Short mmCIF file of C-alpha atoms and ligand atoms in Angstrom, two decimals:
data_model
loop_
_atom_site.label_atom_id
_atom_site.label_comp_id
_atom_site.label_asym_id
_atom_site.label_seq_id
_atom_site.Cartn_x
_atom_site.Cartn_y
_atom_site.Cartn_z
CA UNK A 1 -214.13 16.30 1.73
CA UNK A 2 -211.94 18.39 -0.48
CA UNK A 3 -212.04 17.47 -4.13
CA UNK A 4 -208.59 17.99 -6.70
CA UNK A 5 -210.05 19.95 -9.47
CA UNK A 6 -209.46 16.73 -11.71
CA UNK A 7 -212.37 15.26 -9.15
CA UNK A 8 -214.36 18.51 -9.91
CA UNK A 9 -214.57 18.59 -13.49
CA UNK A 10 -215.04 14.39 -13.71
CA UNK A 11 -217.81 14.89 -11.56
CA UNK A 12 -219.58 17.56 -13.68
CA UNK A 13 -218.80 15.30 -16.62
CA UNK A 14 -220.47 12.30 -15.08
CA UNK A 15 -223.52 14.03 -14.04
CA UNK A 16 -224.80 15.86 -17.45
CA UNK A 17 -224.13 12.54 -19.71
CA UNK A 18 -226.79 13.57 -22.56
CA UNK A 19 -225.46 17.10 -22.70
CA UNK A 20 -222.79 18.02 -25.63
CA UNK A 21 -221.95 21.12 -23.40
CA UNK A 22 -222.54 21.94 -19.44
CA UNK A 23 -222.35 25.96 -18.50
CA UNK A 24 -219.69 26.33 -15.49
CA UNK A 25 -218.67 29.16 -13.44
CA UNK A 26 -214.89 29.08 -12.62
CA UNK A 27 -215.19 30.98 -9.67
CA UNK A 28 -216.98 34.45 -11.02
CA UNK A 29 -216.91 33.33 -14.59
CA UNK A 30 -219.04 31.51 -16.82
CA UNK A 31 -217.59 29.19 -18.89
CA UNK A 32 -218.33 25.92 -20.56
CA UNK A 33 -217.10 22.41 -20.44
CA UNK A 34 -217.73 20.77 -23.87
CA UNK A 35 -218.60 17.32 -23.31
CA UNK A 36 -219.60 15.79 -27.13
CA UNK A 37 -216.40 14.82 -29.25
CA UNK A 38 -218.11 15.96 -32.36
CA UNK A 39 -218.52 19.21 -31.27
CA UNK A 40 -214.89 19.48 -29.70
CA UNK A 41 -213.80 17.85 -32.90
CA UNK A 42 -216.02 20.85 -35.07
CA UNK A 43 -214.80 23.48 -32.56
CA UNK A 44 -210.65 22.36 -32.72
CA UNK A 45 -211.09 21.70 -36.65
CA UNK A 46 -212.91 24.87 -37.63
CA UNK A 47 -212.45 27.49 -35.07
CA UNK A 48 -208.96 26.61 -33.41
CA UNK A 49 -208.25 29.78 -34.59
CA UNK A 50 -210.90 31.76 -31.87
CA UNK A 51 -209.74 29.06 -29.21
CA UNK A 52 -205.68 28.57 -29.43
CA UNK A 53 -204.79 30.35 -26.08
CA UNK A 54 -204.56 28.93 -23.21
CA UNK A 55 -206.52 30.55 -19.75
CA UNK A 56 -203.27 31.41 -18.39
CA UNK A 57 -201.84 34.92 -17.50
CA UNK A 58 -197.97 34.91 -16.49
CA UNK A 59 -195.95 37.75 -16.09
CA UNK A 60 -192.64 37.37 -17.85
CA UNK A 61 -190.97 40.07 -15.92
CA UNK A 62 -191.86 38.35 -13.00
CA UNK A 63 -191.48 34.52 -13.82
CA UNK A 64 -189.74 34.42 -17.09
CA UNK A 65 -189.18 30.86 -17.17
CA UNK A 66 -192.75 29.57 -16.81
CA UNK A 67 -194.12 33.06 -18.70
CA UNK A 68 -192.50 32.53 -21.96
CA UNK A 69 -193.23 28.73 -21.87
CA UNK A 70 -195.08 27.72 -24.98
CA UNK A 71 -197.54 27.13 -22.79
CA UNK A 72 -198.35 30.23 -21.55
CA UNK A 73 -197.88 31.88 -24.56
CA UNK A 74 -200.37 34.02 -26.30
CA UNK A 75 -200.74 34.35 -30.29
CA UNK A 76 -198.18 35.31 -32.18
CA UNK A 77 -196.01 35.26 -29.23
CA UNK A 78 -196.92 31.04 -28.90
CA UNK A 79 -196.46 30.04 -32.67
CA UNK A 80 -192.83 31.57 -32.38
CA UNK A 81 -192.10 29.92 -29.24
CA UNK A 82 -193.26 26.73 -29.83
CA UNK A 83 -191.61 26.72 -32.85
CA UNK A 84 -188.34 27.67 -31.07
CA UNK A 85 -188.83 24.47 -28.53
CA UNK A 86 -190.19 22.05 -31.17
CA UNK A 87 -187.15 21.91 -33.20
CA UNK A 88 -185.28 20.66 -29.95
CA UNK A 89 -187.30 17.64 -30.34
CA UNK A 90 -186.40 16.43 -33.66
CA UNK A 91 -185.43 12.86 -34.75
CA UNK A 92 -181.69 13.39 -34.51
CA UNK A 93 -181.80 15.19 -31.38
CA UNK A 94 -183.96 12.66 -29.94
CA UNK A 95 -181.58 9.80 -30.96
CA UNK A 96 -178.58 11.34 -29.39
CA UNK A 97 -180.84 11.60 -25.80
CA UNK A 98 -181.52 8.28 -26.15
CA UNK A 99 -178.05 7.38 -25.16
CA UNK A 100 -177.80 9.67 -22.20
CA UNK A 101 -181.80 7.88 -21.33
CA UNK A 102 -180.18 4.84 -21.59
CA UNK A 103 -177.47 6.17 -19.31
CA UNK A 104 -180.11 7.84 -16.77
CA UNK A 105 -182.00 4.23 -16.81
CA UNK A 106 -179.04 2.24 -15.84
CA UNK A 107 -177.94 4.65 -13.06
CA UNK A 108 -181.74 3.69 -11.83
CA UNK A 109 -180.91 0.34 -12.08
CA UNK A 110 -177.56 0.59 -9.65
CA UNK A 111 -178.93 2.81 -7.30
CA UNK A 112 -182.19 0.77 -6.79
CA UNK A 113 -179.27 -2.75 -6.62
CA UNK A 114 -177.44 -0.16 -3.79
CA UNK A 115 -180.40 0.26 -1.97
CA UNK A 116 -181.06 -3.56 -1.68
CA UNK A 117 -177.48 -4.54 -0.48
CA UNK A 118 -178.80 -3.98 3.28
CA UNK A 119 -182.18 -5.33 2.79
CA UNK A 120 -183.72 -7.86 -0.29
CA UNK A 121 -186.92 -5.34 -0.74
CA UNK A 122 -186.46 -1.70 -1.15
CA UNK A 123 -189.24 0.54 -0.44
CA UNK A 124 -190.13 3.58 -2.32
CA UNK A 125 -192.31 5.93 -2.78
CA UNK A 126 -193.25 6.15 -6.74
CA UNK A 127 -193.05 9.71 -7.55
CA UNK A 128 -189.92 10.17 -5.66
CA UNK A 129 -188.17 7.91 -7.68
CA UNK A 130 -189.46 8.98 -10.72
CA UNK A 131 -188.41 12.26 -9.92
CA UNK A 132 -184.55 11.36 -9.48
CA UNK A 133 -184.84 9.47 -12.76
CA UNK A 134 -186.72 12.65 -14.77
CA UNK A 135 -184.40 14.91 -13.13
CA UNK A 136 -181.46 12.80 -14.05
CA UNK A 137 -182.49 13.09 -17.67
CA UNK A 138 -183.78 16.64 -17.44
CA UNK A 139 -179.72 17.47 -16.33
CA UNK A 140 -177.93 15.23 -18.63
CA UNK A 141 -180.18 16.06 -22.19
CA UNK A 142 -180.87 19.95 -21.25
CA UNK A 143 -177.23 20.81 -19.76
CA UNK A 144 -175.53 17.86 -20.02
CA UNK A 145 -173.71 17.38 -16.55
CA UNK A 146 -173.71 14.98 -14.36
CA UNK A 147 -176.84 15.69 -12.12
CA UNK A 148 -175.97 12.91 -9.06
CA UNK A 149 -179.66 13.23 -8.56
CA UNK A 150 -179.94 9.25 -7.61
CA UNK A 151 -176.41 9.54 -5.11
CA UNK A 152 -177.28 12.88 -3.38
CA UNK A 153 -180.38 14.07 -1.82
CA UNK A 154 -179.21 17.62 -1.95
CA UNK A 155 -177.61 17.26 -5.79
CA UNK A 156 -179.06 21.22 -7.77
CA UNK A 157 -181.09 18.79 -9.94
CA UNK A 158 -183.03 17.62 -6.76
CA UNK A 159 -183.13 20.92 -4.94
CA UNK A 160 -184.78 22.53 -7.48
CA UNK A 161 -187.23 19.86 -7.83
CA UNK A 162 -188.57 19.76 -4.55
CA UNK A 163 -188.70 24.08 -5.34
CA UNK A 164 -190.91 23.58 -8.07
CA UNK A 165 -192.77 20.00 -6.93
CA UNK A 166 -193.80 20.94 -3.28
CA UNK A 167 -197.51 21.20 -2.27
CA UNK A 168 -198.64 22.94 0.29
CA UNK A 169 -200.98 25.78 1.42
CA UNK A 170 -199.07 28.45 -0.08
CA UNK A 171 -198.23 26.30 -3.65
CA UNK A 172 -201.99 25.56 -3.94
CA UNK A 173 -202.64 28.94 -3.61
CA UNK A 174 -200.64 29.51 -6.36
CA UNK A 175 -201.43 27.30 -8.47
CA UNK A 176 -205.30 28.12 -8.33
CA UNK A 177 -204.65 31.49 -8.75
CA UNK A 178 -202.20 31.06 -11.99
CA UNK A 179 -204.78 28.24 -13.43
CA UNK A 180 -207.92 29.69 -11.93
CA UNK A 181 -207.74 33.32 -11.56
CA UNK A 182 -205.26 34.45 -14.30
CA UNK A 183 -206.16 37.66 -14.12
CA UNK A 184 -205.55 37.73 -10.32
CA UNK A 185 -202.52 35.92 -10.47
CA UNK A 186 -200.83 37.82 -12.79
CA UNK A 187 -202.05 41.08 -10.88
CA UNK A 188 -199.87 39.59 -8.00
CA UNK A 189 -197.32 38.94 -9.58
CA UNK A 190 -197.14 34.85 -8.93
CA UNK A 191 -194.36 32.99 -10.49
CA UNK A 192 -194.97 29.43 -10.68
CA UNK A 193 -190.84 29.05 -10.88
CA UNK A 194 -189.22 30.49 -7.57
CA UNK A 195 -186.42 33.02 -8.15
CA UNK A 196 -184.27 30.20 -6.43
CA UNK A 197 -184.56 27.87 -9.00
CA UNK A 198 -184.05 30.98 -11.90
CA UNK A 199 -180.30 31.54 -9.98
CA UNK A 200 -179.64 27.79 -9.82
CA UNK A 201 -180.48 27.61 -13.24
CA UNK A 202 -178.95 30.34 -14.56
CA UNK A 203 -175.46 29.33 -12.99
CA UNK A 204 -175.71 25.92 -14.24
CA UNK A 205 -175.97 27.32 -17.78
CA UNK A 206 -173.27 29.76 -17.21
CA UNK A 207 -170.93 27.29 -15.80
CA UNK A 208 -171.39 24.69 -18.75
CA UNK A 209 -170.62 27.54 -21.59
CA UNK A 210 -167.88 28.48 -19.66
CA UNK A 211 -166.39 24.68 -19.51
CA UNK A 212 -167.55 24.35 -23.42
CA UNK A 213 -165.59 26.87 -24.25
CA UNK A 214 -162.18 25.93 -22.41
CA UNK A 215 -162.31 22.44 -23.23
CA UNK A 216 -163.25 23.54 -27.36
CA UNK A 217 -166.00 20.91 -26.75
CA UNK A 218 -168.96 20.79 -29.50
CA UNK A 219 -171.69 18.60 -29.65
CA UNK A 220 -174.90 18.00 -31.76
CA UNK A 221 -177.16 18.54 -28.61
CA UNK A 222 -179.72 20.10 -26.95
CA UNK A 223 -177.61 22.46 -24.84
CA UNK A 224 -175.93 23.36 -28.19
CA UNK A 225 -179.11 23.73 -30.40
CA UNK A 226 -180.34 26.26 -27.82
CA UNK A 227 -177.71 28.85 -28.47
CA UNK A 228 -179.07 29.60 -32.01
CA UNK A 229 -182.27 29.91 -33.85
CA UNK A 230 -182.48 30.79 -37.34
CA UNK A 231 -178.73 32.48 -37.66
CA UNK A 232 -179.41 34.53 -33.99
CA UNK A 233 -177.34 33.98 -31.81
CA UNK A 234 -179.07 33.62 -28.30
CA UNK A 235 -177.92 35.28 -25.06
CA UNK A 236 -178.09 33.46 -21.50
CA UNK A 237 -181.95 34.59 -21.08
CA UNK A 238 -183.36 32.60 -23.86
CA UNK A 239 -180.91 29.66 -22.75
CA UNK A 240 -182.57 30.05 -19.89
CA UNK A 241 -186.37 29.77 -20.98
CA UNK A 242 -185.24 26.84 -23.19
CA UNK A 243 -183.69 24.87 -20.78
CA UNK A 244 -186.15 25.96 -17.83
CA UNK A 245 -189.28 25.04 -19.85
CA UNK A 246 -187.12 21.09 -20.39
CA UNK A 247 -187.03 21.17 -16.61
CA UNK A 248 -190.62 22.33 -15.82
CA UNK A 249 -192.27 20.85 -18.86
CA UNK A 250 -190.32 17.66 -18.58
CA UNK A 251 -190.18 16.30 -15.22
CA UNK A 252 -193.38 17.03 -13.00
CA UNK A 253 -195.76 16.17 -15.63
CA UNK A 254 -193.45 12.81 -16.24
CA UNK A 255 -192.75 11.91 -13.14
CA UNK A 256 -196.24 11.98 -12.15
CA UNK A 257 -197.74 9.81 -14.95
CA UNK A 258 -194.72 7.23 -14.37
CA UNK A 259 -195.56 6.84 -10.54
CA UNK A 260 -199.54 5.50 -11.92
CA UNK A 261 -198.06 3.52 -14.23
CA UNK A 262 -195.30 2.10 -11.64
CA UNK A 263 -198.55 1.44 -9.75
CA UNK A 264 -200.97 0.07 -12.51
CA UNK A 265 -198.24 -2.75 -12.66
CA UNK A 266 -197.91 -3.17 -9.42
CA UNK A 267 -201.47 -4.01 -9.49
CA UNK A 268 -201.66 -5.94 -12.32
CA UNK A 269 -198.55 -8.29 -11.93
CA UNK A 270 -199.67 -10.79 -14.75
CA UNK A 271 -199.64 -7.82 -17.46
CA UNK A 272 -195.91 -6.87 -15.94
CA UNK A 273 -195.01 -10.81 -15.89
CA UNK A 274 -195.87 -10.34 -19.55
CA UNK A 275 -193.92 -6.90 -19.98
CA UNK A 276 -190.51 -8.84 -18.42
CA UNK A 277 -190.72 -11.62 -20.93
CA UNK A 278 -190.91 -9.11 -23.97
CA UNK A 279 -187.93 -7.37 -22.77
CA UNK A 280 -185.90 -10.63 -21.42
CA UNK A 281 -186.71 -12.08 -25.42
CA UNK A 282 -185.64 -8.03 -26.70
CA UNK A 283 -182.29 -7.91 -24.39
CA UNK A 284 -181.59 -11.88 -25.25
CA UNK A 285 -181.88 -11.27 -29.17
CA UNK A 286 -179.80 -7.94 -29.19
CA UNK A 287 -177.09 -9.66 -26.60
CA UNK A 288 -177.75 -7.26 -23.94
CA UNK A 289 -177.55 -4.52 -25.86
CA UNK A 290 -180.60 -1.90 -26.68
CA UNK A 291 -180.36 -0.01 -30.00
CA UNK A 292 -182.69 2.82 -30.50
CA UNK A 293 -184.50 1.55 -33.83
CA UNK A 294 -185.25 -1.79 -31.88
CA UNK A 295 -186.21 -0.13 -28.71
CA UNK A 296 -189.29 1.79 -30.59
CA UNK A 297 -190.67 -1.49 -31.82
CA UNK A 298 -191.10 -3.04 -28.51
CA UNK A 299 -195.04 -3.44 -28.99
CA UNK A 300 -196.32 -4.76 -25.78
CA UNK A 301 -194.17 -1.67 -23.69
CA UNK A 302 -196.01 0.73 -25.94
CA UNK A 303 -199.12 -0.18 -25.15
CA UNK A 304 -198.35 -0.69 -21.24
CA UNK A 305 -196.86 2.86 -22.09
CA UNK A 306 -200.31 4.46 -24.17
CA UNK A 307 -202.43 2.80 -21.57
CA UNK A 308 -201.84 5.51 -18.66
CA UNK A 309 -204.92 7.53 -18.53
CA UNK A 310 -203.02 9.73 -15.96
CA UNK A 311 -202.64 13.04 -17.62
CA UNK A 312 -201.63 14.86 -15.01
CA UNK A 313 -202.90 18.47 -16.23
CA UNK A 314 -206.54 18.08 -17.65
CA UNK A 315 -209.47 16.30 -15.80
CA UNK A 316 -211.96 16.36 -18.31
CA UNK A 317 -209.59 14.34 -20.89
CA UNK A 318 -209.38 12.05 -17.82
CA UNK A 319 -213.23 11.80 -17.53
CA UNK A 320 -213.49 11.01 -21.40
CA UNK A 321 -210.63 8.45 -20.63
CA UNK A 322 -212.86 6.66 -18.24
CA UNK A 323 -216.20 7.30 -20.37
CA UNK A 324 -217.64 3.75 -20.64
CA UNK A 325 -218.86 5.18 -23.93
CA UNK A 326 -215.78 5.55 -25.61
CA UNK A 327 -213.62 2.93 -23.51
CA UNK A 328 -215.43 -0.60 -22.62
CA UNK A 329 -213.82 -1.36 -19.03
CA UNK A 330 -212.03 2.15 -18.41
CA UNK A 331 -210.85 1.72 -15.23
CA UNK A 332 -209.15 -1.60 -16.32
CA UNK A 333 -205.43 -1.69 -16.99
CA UNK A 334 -205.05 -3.18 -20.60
CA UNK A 335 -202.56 -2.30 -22.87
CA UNK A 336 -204.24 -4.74 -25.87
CA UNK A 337 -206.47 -1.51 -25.97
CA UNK A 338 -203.20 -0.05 -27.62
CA UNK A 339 -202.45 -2.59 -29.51
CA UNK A 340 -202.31 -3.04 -33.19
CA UNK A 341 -205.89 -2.66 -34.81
CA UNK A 342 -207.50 -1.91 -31.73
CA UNK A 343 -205.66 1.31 -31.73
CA UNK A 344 -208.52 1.90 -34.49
CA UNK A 345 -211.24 1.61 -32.39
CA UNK A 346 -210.52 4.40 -29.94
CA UNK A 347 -213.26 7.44 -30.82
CA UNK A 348 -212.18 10.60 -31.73
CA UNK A 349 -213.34 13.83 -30.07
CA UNK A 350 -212.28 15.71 -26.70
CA UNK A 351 -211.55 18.93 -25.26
CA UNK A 352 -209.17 20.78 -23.13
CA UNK A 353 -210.78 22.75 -19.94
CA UNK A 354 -208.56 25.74 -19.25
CA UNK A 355 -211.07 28.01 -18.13
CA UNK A 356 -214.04 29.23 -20.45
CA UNK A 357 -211.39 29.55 -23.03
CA UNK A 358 -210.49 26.73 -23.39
CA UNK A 359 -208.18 25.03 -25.98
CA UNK A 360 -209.69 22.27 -28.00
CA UNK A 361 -208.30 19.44 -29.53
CA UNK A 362 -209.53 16.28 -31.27
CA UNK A 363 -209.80 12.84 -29.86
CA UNK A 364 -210.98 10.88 -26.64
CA UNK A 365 -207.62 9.65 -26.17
CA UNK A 366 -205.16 12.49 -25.95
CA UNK A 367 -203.01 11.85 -22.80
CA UNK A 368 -200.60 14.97 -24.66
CA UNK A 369 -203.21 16.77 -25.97
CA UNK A 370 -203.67 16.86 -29.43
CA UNK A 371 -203.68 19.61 -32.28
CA UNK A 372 -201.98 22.56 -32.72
CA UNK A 373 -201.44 23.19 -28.96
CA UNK A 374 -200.38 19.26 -27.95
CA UNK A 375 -197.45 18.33 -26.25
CA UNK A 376 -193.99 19.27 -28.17
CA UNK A 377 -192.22 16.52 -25.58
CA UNK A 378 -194.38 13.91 -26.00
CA UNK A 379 -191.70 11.71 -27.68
CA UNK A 380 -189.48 12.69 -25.21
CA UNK A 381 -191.75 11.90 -22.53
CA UNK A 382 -192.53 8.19 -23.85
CA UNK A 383 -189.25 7.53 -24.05
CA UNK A 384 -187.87 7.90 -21.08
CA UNK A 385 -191.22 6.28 -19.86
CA UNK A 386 -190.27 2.92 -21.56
CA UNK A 387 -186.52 3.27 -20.37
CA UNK A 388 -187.97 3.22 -16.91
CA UNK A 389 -190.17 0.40 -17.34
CA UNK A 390 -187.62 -1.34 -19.16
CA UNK A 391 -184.47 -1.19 -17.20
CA UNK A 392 -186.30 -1.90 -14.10
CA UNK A 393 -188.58 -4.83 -15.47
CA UNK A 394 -185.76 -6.38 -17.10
CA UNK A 395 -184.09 -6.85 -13.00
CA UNK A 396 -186.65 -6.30 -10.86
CA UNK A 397 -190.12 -7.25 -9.77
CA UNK A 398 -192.77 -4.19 -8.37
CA UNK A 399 -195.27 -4.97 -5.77
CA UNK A 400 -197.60 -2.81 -3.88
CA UNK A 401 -196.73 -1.79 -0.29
CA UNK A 402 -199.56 -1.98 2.01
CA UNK A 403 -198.56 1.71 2.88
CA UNK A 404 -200.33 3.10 -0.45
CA UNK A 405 -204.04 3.86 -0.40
CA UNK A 406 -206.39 2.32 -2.40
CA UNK A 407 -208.35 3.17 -4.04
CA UNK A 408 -206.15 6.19 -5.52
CA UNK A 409 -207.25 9.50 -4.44
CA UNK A 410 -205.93 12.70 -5.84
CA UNK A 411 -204.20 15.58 -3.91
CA UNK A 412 -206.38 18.25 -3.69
CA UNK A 413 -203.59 20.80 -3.31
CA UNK A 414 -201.78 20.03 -6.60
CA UNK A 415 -202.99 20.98 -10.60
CA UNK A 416 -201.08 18.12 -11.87
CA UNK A 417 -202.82 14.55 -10.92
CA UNK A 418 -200.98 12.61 -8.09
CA UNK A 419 -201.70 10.30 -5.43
CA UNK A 420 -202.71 11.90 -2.23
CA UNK A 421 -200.66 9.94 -0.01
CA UNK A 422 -198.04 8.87 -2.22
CA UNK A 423 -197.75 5.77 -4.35
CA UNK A 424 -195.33 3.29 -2.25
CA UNK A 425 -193.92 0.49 -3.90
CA UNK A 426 -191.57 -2.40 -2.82
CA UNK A 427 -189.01 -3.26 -5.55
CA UNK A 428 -187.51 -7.01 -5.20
CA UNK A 429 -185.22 -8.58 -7.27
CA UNK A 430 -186.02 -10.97 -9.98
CA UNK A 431 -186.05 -14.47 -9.92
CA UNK A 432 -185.06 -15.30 -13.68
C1 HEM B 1 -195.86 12.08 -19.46
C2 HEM B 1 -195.45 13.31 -19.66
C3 HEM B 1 -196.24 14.42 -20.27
C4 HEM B 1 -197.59 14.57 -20.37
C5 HEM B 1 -198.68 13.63 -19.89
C6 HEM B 1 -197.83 15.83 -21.06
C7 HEM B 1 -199.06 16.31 -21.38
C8 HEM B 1 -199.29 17.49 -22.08
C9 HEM B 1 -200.59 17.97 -22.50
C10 HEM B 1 -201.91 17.25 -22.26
C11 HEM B 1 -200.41 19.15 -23.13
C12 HEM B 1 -201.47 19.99 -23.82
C13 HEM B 1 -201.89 21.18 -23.02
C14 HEM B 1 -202.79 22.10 -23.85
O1 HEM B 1 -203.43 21.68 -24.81
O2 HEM B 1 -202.86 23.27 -23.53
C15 HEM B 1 -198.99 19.44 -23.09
C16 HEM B 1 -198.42 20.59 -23.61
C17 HEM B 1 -197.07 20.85 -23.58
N1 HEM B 1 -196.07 19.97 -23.18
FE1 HEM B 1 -196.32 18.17 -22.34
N2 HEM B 1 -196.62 16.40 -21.34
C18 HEM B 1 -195.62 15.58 -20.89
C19 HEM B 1 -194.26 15.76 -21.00
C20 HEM B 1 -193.66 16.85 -21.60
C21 HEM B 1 -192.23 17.01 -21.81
C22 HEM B 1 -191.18 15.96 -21.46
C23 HEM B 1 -192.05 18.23 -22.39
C24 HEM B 1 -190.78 18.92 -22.82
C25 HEM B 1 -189.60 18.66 -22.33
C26 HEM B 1 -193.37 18.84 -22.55
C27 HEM B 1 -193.60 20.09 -23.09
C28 HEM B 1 -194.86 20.62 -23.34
C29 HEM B 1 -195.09 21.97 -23.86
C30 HEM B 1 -194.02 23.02 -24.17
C31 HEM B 1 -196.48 22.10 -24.01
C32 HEM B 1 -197.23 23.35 -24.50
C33 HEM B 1 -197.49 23.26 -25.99
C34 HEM B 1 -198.27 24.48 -26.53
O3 HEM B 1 -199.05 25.07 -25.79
O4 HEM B 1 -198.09 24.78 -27.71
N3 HEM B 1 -194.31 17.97 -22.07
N4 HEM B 1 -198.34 18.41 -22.46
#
């Protein structure tokens, strides 16, 4: 049976458990696969310095979105570019893409009420409606249009997603030579973002400066902040990297951890019987409404929220998330885990497997990473995770169709963790 590589590197895990490190060959060359926190913690703490790329090799003639993505990026090259994509994530800029969330999780709501008008149970497949949601945020925050991506199948927003999201032969191929074979890959020339989605992009950027300028419209957001960095003024290029690295960055990693968590629930319908109540008592105090501040402290839909163990990029930070050792239970979906002082509890210690040089980071809970080289988005991404949980707990009900396998298994042909055969769920209305 063909394995993902998440399967691969969970397996070596499991099968060297008194070893701190195992010795792997990825492909032609050696590497190894740190197992002991301690060890990951000494490595990240001391010596991030020796380990801070990532195993990655893109050519940014070639693929200049996904090349001059954080990252991708190299030294020098990284700290400057992360620094350039972090600021985009600060507390004010978050705040004002909380509205347009809020916006992207109500136009979830209607189209999922549209669906039902013919039929009381509408059918879905997880990811795929994830994907309209991300990709509705992804256009509204990064550009700020209108992306239609829940009213039309064929909307740029959804085109380009399917460009970048597909798996097939040829994508796997891809993949496992960018991930794999970096030095092959980039010999190639592989782009892991088509030219087609490069155009598209660059005439949706194009378009919106054009219609800033003629209707004198300025505002304090993320299409704005990436026009300038430090008094330079940036051309349509750098626009681009910035707002392609939103759209790469920020909806295929997203939309695949929201589909397991869609799922998890669906599977565990007393924990989301318990998730509606805290949000019918959160939208009955605040009349309705949903201000940020309030939205943050929404305790049991954080820990529903921290409880994923889908990362969708790294198996052996999934294998440490199901390590009976540092997790009682893993496999069980419990948010109390995240929870207050139990939050305490959770050992430190983990590492990140690119390849033989691989990044390390501290912690056996690090769905985003952790250290220097974590996740810049990962506010960004638990946001709009608890806006999707939220608007459609506080109407609906998610059950499992019979049409979903189980137990999960993972697509061999993709890097990023999803289900095999989809996740299918059927979304009925409430009974309040
Ligand atoms: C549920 C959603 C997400 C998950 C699970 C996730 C997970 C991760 C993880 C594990 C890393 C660390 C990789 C490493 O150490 O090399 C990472 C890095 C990164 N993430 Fe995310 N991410 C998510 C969403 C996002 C979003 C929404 C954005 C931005 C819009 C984003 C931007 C980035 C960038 C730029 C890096 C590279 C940071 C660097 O190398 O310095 N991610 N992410």
């Amino acid at each position: 049976m063909r394995k993902s590589l998440n399967d691969i590197y969970e397996n070596i895990y499991r099968t060297f458990p008194d070893y701190p490190y195992v010795g792997v060959y990825i492909v032609n060359r050696p590497g190894l696969l740190i197992r002991d926190p301690e060890l990951i913690k000494s490595v990240i703490q001391q010596n991030f310095s020796h380990f801070h790329n990532n195993d990655l090799l893109v050519d940014e003639n070639v693929d200049p979105i996904f090349g001059k993505n954080p990252f991708v990026s190299r030294d020098e090259l990284w700290k400057q570019r992360r620094a350039i994509h972090t600021r985009q994530f600060s507390s004010g800029k978050l705040k004002y893409m909380f509205n347009l969330v809020l916006q992207g999780g109500d136009r979830l709501t209607r189209y999922v009420m549209s669906e039902m008008k013919a039929n009381p149970k509408f059918t879905t497949e997880a990811n795929d409606l994830a994907s309209k949601y991300t990709l509705y945020n992804v256009g509204a925050c990064a550009l700020g249009i209108d992306p239609m991506t829940f009213e039309d199948d064929n909307a740029e927003m959804r085109v380009m997603g399917r460009d970048v999201m597909e798996t097939n032969f040829y994508s796997a191929i891809k993949q496992f030579l960018i991930f794999i074979l970096p030095n092959l890959g980039n010999f190639l020339s592989i782009s892991i973002v088509p030219p087609k989605v490069k155009q598209r992009l660059t005439r949706l950027i194009n378009e919106q400066l054009k219609y800033r300028e003629q209707h004198k419209i300025v505002r304090n957001d993320f299409f704005e902040s990436i026009q300038e960095y430090k008094g330079e003024r940036f051309g349509v290029e750098e626009m681009l990297v910035q707002v392609g690295g939103f759209f790469v960055d920020g909806f295929v990693t997203s939309s695949a951890a929201f589909s397991f968590i869609l799922y998890e629930l669906a599977v565990n319908l007393d924990i989301q019987q318990r998730l509606a109540e805290e949000i019918d008592e959160f939208l009955a105090k605040h009349k309705g409404e949903v201000p940020y501040e309030a939205f943050q402290s929404l305790s049991y839909l954080n820990g529903v929220f921290l409880v994923e163990v889908g990362t969708p990029i790294v198996v052996p930070i999934m294998a440490l998330h199901y390590d009976e050792k540092y997790f009682p239970d893993p496999a069980r979906f419990d948010p109390e885990r995240h929870i207050g002082e139990n939050k305490a509890s959770i050992t430190k210690g983990t590492f990140m497997p690119f390849g033989n040089k691989a990044s390390i980071t501290k912690g056996t809970f690090m769905p985003f990473g952790d250290g220097p080289r974590s996740c810049i988005g990962e506010r960004f991404a638990l946001l709009q995770g608890k806006m999707l949980l939220f608007k459609l707990l506080s109407q609906f009900e998610i059950r499992l169709n019979p049409k979903t396998k189980v137990p999960l298994t993972f697509n061999p042909q993709s890097i990023i963790l999803v289900a095999e055969e989809g996740i299918w769920v059927d979304i009925h209305k409430r009974d309040k």
